[in-house]
PDB file of C-alpha atoms and ligand atoms in Angstrom:
ATOM      1  CA  UNK A 182      54.636  99.149 161.976  1.00 74.00           C
ATOM      2  CA  UNK A 183      57.234 101.927 161.913  1.00 81.00           C
ATOM      3  CA  UNK A 184      55.452 104.053 159.378  1.00 90.00           C
ATOM      4  CA  UNK A 185      52.024 103.972 161.007  1.00 91.00           C
ATOM      5  CA  UNK A 186      53.470 105.396 164.242  1.00 93.00           C
ATOM      6  CA  UNK A 187      55.245 108.139 162.287  1.00 91.00           C
ATOM      7  CA  UNK A 188      52.024 108.924 160.399  1.00 93.00           C
ATOM      8  CA  UNK A 189      50.334 109.554 163.717  1.00 94.00           C
ATOM      9  CA  UNK A 190      53.204 111.846 164.804  1.00 94.00           C
ATOM     10  CA  UNK A 191      52.793 113.906 161.606  1.00 93.00           C
ATOM     11  CA  UNK A 192      49.044 114.155 162.188  1.00 94.00           C
ATOM     12  CA  UNK A 193      49.599 115.332 165.767  1.00 95.00           C
ATOM     13  CA  UNK A 194      52.152 117.900 164.577  1.00 92.00           C
ATOM     14  CA  UNK A 195      49.392 119.354 162.405  1.00 91.00           C
ATOM     15  CA  UNK A 196      47.215 120.127 165.431  1.00 90.00           C
ATOM     16  CA  UNK A 197      49.978 120.708 168.023  1.00 92.00           C
ATOM     17  CA  UNK A 198      52.496 122.877 166.156  1.00 89.00           C
ATOM     18  CA  UNK A 199      54.261 123.978 169.353  1.00 90.00           C
ATOM     19  CA  UNK A 200      55.818 120.620 170.218  1.00 93.00           C
ATOM     20  CA  UNK A 201      58.887 119.968 168.007  1.00 93.00           C
ATOM     21  CA  UNK A 202      58.358 117.329 165.335  1.00 91.00           C
ATOM     22  CA  UNK A 203      61.413 115.318 166.441  1.00 92.00           C
ATOM     23  CA  UNK A 204      59.951 115.013 169.952  1.00 95.00           C
ATOM     24  CA  UNK A 205      56.654 113.737 168.512  1.00 95.00           C
ATOM     25  CA  UNK A 206      58.506 111.266 166.282  1.00 93.00           C
ATOM     26  CA  UNK A 207      60.653 110.014 169.174  1.00 94.00           C
ATOM     27  CA  UNK A 208      57.660 109.596 171.463  1.00 96.00           C
ATOM     28  CA  UNK A 209      55.666 107.545 168.927  1.00 96.00           C
ATOM     29  CA  UNK A 210      58.686 105.224 168.657  1.00 95.00           C
ATOM     30  CA  UNK A 211      59.837 105.388 172.284  1.00 96.00           C
ATOM     31  CA  UNK A 212      58.848 101.794 173.077  1.00 96.00           C
ATOM     32  CA  UNK A 213      60.769 100.495 170.049  1.00 94.00           C
ATOM     33  CA  UNK A 214      63.746 102.735 170.869  1.00 94.00           C
ATOM     34  CA  UNK A 215      63.825 101.233 174.373  1.00 96.00           C
ATOM     35  CA  UNK A 216      63.461  97.800 172.757  1.00 95.00           C
ATOM     36  CA  UNK A 217      66.738  98.122 170.769  1.00 93.00           C
ATOM     37  CA  UNK A 218      69.262  97.911 173.661  1.00 95.00           C
ATOM     38  CA  UNK A 219      67.242  95.140 175.293  1.00 96.00           C
ATOM     39  CA  UNK A 220      67.187  93.247 171.985  1.00 94.00           C
ATOM     40  CA  UNK A 221      70.947  93.665 171.582  1.00 94.00           C
ATOM     41  CA  UNK A 222      71.561  92.378 175.105  1.00 96.00           C
ATOM     42  CA  UNK A 223      69.160  89.470 174.622  1.00 95.00           C
ATOM     43  CA  UNK A 224      66.752  90.568 177.358  1.00 96.00           C
ATOM     44  CA  UNK A 225      63.997  90.930 174.746  1.00 96.00           C
ATOM     45  CA  UNK A 226      63.948  88.820 171.570  1.00 94.00           C
ATOM     46  CA  UNK A 227      62.422  88.505 168.093  1.00 91.00           C
ATOM     47  CA  UNK A 228      61.208  85.178 166.806  1.00 92.00           C
ATOM     48  CA  UNK A 229      60.630  85.216 163.033  1.00 91.00           C
ATOM     49  CA  UNK A 230      57.731  83.216 161.632  1.00 91.00           C
ATOM     50  CA  UNK A 231      58.893  81.456 158.481  1.00 87.00           C
ATOM     51  CA  UNK A 232      61.117  83.845 156.604  1.00 82.00           C
ATOM     52  CA  UNK A 233      60.132  86.763 158.822  1.00 82.00           C
ATOM     53  CA  UNK A 234      59.387  89.985 156.929  1.00 85.00           C
ATOM     54  CA  UNK A 235      56.472  92.374 157.312  1.00 89.00           C
ATOM     55  CA  UNK A 236      54.604  91.567 160.510  1.00 89.00           C
ATOM     56  CA  UNK A 237      55.958  87.999 160.557  1.00 91.00           C
ATOM     57  CA  UNK A 238      57.544  88.058 163.988  1.00 91.00           C
ATOM     58  CA  UNK A 239      56.625  87.030 167.479  1.00 94.00           C
ATOM     59  CA  UNK A 240      58.144  89.831 169.521  1.00 94.00           C
ATOM     60  CA  UNK A 241      59.155  88.955 173.062  1.00 95.00           C
ATOM     61  CA  UNK A 242      59.392  92.556 174.255  1.00 96.00           C
ATOM     62  CA  UNK A 243      58.229  91.580 177.721  1.00 97.00           C
ATOM     63  CA  UNK A 244      59.354  94.787 179.404  1.00 97.00           C
ATOM     64  CA  UNK A 245      59.080  97.629 176.882  1.00 97.00           C
ATOM     65  CA  UNK A 246      55.846  96.359 175.344  1.00 97.00           C
ATOM     66  CA  UNK A 247      54.142  95.148 178.522  1.00 98.00           C
ATOM     67  CA  UNK A 248      51.084  97.240 179.394  1.00 98.00           C
ATOM     68  CA  UNK A 249      52.598  98.447 182.671  1.00 98.00           C
ATOM     69  CA  UNK A 250      56.058  98.972 181.116  1.00 98.00           C
ATOM     70  CA  UNK A 251      54.543 101.067 178.314  1.00 98.00           C
ATOM     71  CA  UNK A 252      52.571 103.133 180.824  1.00 98.00           C
ATOM     72  CA  UNK A 253      55.742 103.737 182.853  1.00 98.00           C
ATOM     73  CA  UNK A 254      57.795 104.773 179.804  1.00 98.00           C
ATOM     74  CA  UNK A 255      54.977 107.086 178.678  1.00 98.00           C
ATOM     75  CA  UNK A 256      54.799 108.682 182.134  1.00 98.00           C
ATOM     76  CA  UNK A 257      58.570 109.270 182.107  1.00 98.00           C
ATOM     77  CA  UNK A 258      58.383 110.807 178.610  1.00 98.00           C
ATOM     78  CA  UNK A 259      55.474 113.012 179.706  1.00 98.00           C
ATOM     79  CA  UNK A 260      57.359 114.097 182.814  1.00 98.00           C
ATOM     80  CA  UNK A 261      60.428 115.079 180.756  1.00 97.00           C
ATOM     81  CA  UNK A 262      58.223 117.044 178.317  1.00 97.00           C
ATOM     82  CA  UNK A 263      56.605 118.834 181.275  1.00 97.00           C
ATOM     83  CA  UNK A 264      60.030 119.890 182.590  1.00 97.00           C
ATOM     84  CA  UNK A 265      61.292 120.945 179.150  1.00 95.00           C
ATOM     85  CA  UNK A 266      58.117 122.559 177.779  1.00 94.00           C
ATOM     86  CA  UNK A 267      54.768 122.741 179.562  1.00 94.00           C
ATOM     87  CA  UNK A 268      51.811 120.718 180.809  1.00 96.00           C
ATOM     88  CA  UNK A 269      50.038 120.569 177.482  1.00 96.00           C
ATOM     89  CA  UNK A 270      53.167 119.212 175.770  1.00 96.00           C
ATOM     90  CA  UNK A 271      53.496 116.672 178.580  1.00 97.00           C
ATOM     91  CA  UNK A 272      49.997 115.360 177.875  1.00 97.00           C
ATOM     92  CA  UNK A 273      50.675 115.263 174.114  1.00 97.00           C
ATOM     93  CA  UNK A 274      54.035 113.474 174.488  1.00 97.00           C
ATOM     94  CA  UNK A 275      52.786 111.058 177.160  1.00 98.00           C
ATOM     95  CA  UNK A 276      49.689 110.100 175.151  1.00 97.00           C
ATOM     96  CA  UNK A 277      51.644 109.778 171.932  1.00 97.00           C
ATOM     97  CA  UNK A 278      54.167 107.486 173.640  1.00 97.00           C
ATOM     98  CA  UNK A 279      51.343 105.281 174.861  1.00 98.00           C
ATOM     99  CA  UNK A 280      49.671 105.360 171.436  1.00 97.00           C
ATOM    100  CA  UNK A 281      52.553 103.136 170.269  1.00 96.00           C
ATOM    101  CA  UNK A 282      51.351 100.393 172.596  1.00 97.00           C
ATOM    102  CA  UNK A 283      47.738 100.793 171.423  1.00 97.00           C
ATOM    103  CA  UNK A 284      48.670 100.610 167.721  1.00 95.00           C
ATOM    104  CA  UNK A 285      50.962  97.645 168.423  1.00 96.00           C
ATOM    105  CA  UNK A 286      48.124  95.976 170.314  1.00 97.00           C
ATOM    106  CA  UNK A 287      46.085  95.944 167.087  1.00 96.00           C
ATOM    107  CA  UNK A 288      48.775  94.291 164.951  1.00 95.00           C
ATOM    108  CA  UNK A 289      50.907  92.155 167.324  1.00 96.00           C
ATOM    109  CA  UNK A 290      50.479  88.400 167.344  1.00 94.00           C
ATOM    110  CA  UNK A 291      49.354  88.080 170.975  1.00 94.00           C
ATOM    111  CA  UNK A 292      52.824  88.534 172.413  1.00 96.00           C
ATOM    112  CA  UNK A 293      52.340  91.587 174.653  1.00 97.00           C
ATOM    113  CA  UNK A 294      52.233  90.881 178.400  1.00 98.00           C
ATOM    114  CA  UNK A 295      50.350  92.914 180.975  1.00 97.00           C
ATOM    115  CA  UNK A 296      53.117  93.050 183.599  1.00 98.00           C
ATOM    116  CA  UNK A 297      56.842  93.553 182.885  1.00 97.00           C
ATOM    117  CA  UNK A 298      58.667  90.272 182.310  1.00 96.00           C
ATOM    118  CA  UNK A 299      55.249  88.615 181.920  1.00 96.00           C
ATOM    119  CA  UNK A 300      55.128  88.440 185.697  1.00 96.00           C
ATOM    120  CA  UNK A 301      52.201  86.337 186.907  1.00 96.00           C
ATOM    121  CA  UNK A 302      51.776  84.666 183.502  1.00 96.00           C
ATOM    122  CA  UNK A 303      48.638  86.594 182.598  1.00 97.00           C
ATOM    123  CA  UNK A 304      47.195  86.128 179.081  1.00 96.00           C
ATOM    124  CA  UNK A 305      49.309  87.781 176.360  1.00 97.00           C
ATOM    125  CA  UNK A 306      47.675  90.579 174.374  1.00 97.00           C
ATOM    126  CA  UNK A 307      47.528  91.393 170.661  1.00 96.00           C
ATOM    127  CA  UNK A 308      44.692  91.485 168.121  1.00 96.00           C
ATOM    128  CA  UNK A 309      46.901  89.822 165.461  1.00 94.00           C
ATOM    129  CA  UNK A 310      46.148  92.029 162.459  1.00 95.00           C
ATOM    130  CA  UNK A 311      49.623  91.087 161.203  1.00 93.00           C
ATOM    131  CA  UNK A 312      48.189  87.650 160.409  1.00 94.00           C
ATOM    132  CA  UNK A 313      46.420  89.468 157.549  1.00 94.00           C
ATOM    133  CA  UNK A 314      49.401  91.349 156.061  1.00 91.00           C
ATOM    134  CA  UNK A 315      47.364  92.976 153.273  1.00 93.00           C
ATOM    135  CA  UNK A 316      44.840  94.373 155.753  1.00 95.00           C
ATOM    136  CA  UNK A 317      47.439  95.630 158.249  1.00 94.00           C
ATOM    137  CA  UNK A 318      49.512  97.161 155.416  1.00 94.00           C
ATOM    138  CA  UNK A 319      46.371  98.917 154.154  1.00 94.00           C
ATOM    139  CA  UNK A 320      45.613 100.225 157.657  1.00 94.00           C
ATOM    140  CA  UNK A 321      49.170 101.466 157.947  1.00 93.00           C
ATOM    141  CA  UNK A 322      48.988 103.186 154.546  1.00 93.00           C
ATOM    142  CA  UNK A 323      45.808 104.964 155.671  1.00 94.00           C
ATOM    143  CA  UNK A 324      47.631 106.227 158.808  1.00 93.00           C
ATOM    144  CA  UNK A 325      50.606 107.361 156.739  1.00 93.00           C
ATOM    145  CA  UNK A 326      48.421 109.154 154.172  1.00 94.00           C
ATOM    146  CA  UNK A 327      46.300 110.850 156.843  1.00 94.00           C
ATOM    147  CA  UNK A 328      49.470 112.035 158.576  1.00 93.00           C
ATOM    148  CA  UNK A 329      50.985 113.341 155.328  1.00 93.00           C
ATOM    149  CA  UNK A 330      47.791 115.117 154.216  1.00 93.00           C
ATOM    150  CA  UNK A 331      47.106 116.713 157.621  1.00 93.00           C
ATOM    151  CA  UNK A 332      50.722 117.826 157.892  1.00 92.00           C
ATOM    152  CA  UNK A 333      50.649 119.249 154.373  1.00 90.00           C
ATOM    153  CA  UNK A 334      47.435 121.194 155.029  1.00 91.00           C
ATOM    154  CA  UNK A 335      48.798 122.511 158.349  1.00 91.00           C
ATOM    155  CA  UNK A 336      52.095 123.834 156.952  1.00 90.00           C
ATOM    156  CA  UNK A 337      50.316 125.449 153.994  1.00 89.00           C
ATOM    157  CA  UNK A 338      47.777 127.113 156.299  1.00 88.00           C
ATOM    158  CA  UNK A 339      50.493 128.361 158.607  1.00 86.00           C
ATOM    159  CA  UNK A 340      52.557 129.807 155.773  1.00 86.00           C
ATOM    160  CA  UNK A 341      49.456 131.696 154.542  1.00 82.00           C
ATOM    161  CA  UNK A 342      48.821 132.957 158.060  1.00 78.00           C
ATOM    162  CA  UNK A 343      52.369 134.247 158.246  1.00 69.00           C
ATOM    163  CA  UNK A 344      52.003 136.396 155.119  1.00 59.00           C
ATOM    164  CA  UNK A 345      51.796 140.015 156.229  1.00 53.00           C
ATOM    165  CA  UNK A 346      48.814 142.178 155.089  1.00 56.00           C
ATOM    166  CA  UNK A 347      51.086 144.166 152.765  1.00 54.00           C
ATOM    167  CA  UNK A 348      51.938 141.157 150.632  1.00 51.00           C
ATOM    168  CA  UNK A 349      48.618 139.334 150.949  1.00 54.00           C
ATOM    169  CA  UNK A 350      48.028 139.697 147.187  1.00 53.00           C
ATOM    170  CA  UNK A 351      51.160 137.658 146.743  1.00 58.00           C
ATOM    171  CA  UNK A 352      51.131 135.682 149.989  1.00 56.00           C
ATOM    172  CA  UNK A 353      54.772 135.178 150.865  1.00 65.00           C
ATOM    173  CA  UNK A 354      55.986 133.189 147.893  1.00 70.00           C
ATOM    174  CA  UNK A 355      59.098 131.995 149.692  1.00 77.00           C
ATOM    175  CA  UNK A 356      57.231 130.843 152.804  1.00 82.00           C
ATOM    176  CA  UNK A 357      54.675 129.068 150.600  1.00 86.00           C
ATOM    177  CA  UNK A 358      57.528 127.378 148.789  1.00 87.00           C
ATOM    178  CA  UNK A 359      59.024 126.334 152.109  1.00 87.00           C
ATOM    179  CA  UNK A 360      55.673 124.946 153.190  1.00 88.00           C
ATOM    180  CA  UNK A 361      55.405 122.919 149.969  1.00 90.00           C
ATOM    181  CA  UNK A 362      58.910 121.643 150.540  1.00 91.00           C
ATOM    182  CA  UNK A 363      58.223 120.667 154.165  1.00 89.00           C
ATOM    183  CA  UNK A 364      54.955 118.968 153.204  1.00 91.00           C
ATOM    184  CA  UNK A 365      56.535 117.087 150.324  1.00 92.00           C
ATOM    185  CA  UNK A 366      59.549 116.043 152.389  1.00 91.00           C
ATOM    186  CA  UNK A 367      57.314 114.725 155.143  1.00 90.00           C
ATOM    187  CA  UNK A 368      55.172 112.776 152.643  1.00 91.00           C
ATOM    188  CA  UNK A 369      58.254 111.242 151.008  1.00 91.00           C
ATOM    189  CA  UNK A 370      59.746 110.273 154.394  1.00 90.00           C
ATOM    190  CA  UNK A 371      56.484 108.695 155.498  1.00 90.00           C
ATOM    191  CA  UNK A 372      56.144 106.696 152.285  1.00 90.00           C
ATOM    192  CA  UNK A 373      59.795 105.597 152.478  1.00 89.00           C
ATOM    193  CA  UNK A 374      59.397 104.478 156.069  1.00 88.00           C
ATOM    194  CA  UNK A 375      56.385 102.421 155.019  1.00 90.00           C
ATOM    195  CA  UNK A 376      58.297 100.842 152.122  1.00 88.00           C
ATOM    196  CA  UNK A 377      61.238  99.917 154.377  1.00 85.00           C
ATOM    197  CA  UNK A 378      58.745  98.632 156.947  1.00 83.00           C
ATOM    198  CA  UNK A 379      56.916  96.510 154.428  1.00 84.00           C
ATOM    199  CA  UNK A 380      60.031  94.924 153.043  1.00 79.00           C
ATOM    200  CA  UNK A 381      61.053  93.824 156.478  1.00 66.00           C
ATOM    201  CA  UNK A 382      63.728  96.324 157.390  1.00 52.00           C
ATOM    202  CA  UNK A 383      61.609  97.994 160.085  1.00 45.00           C
TER     203      UNK A 383
HETATM  204 ZN1   ZN B 403      56.534  98.413 169.050  1.00 51.49          ZN
END
């Protein structure tokens, strides 16, 4: 589910051009970024189902992917964005960070606790869309395509807006070219991240 999160970041970039793209990308993946050191130290673990692969894992990310843990990480990310940029960026970054948990909730195989460390042994959450790999892959492709298309439209629009009245007949060929390049690059990256995701690298 790497690509789907990135797709959302691209879509948000289209409507919130002020926040840097890298910050949007990092915040959609923040929970998984926090997961890496905990995975390496064995605090959180991955349990493959069969041969593993796309969506075939029970993920014991009891801290980073607990509801309260995700809320805390999102609040911290939002707070940092508020200090670095402004309030609006803080809301965007905080919500985007938490969107990771919501998207994961749809696909995860009921392995997400409510409290960190599964304290209190409450029921584990997850709507298990990964049990239907074709359906969850299709949903992820839709997210990726929406992100790519929205991003493409936004950069094209912006490059047209930048063309000065004097060269409106020939609206800034170089900035249009740059916009095409940015849009294409983003689409390729999104598709690649989906491919790597699907074949079990992500
Ligand atoms: Zn995750």
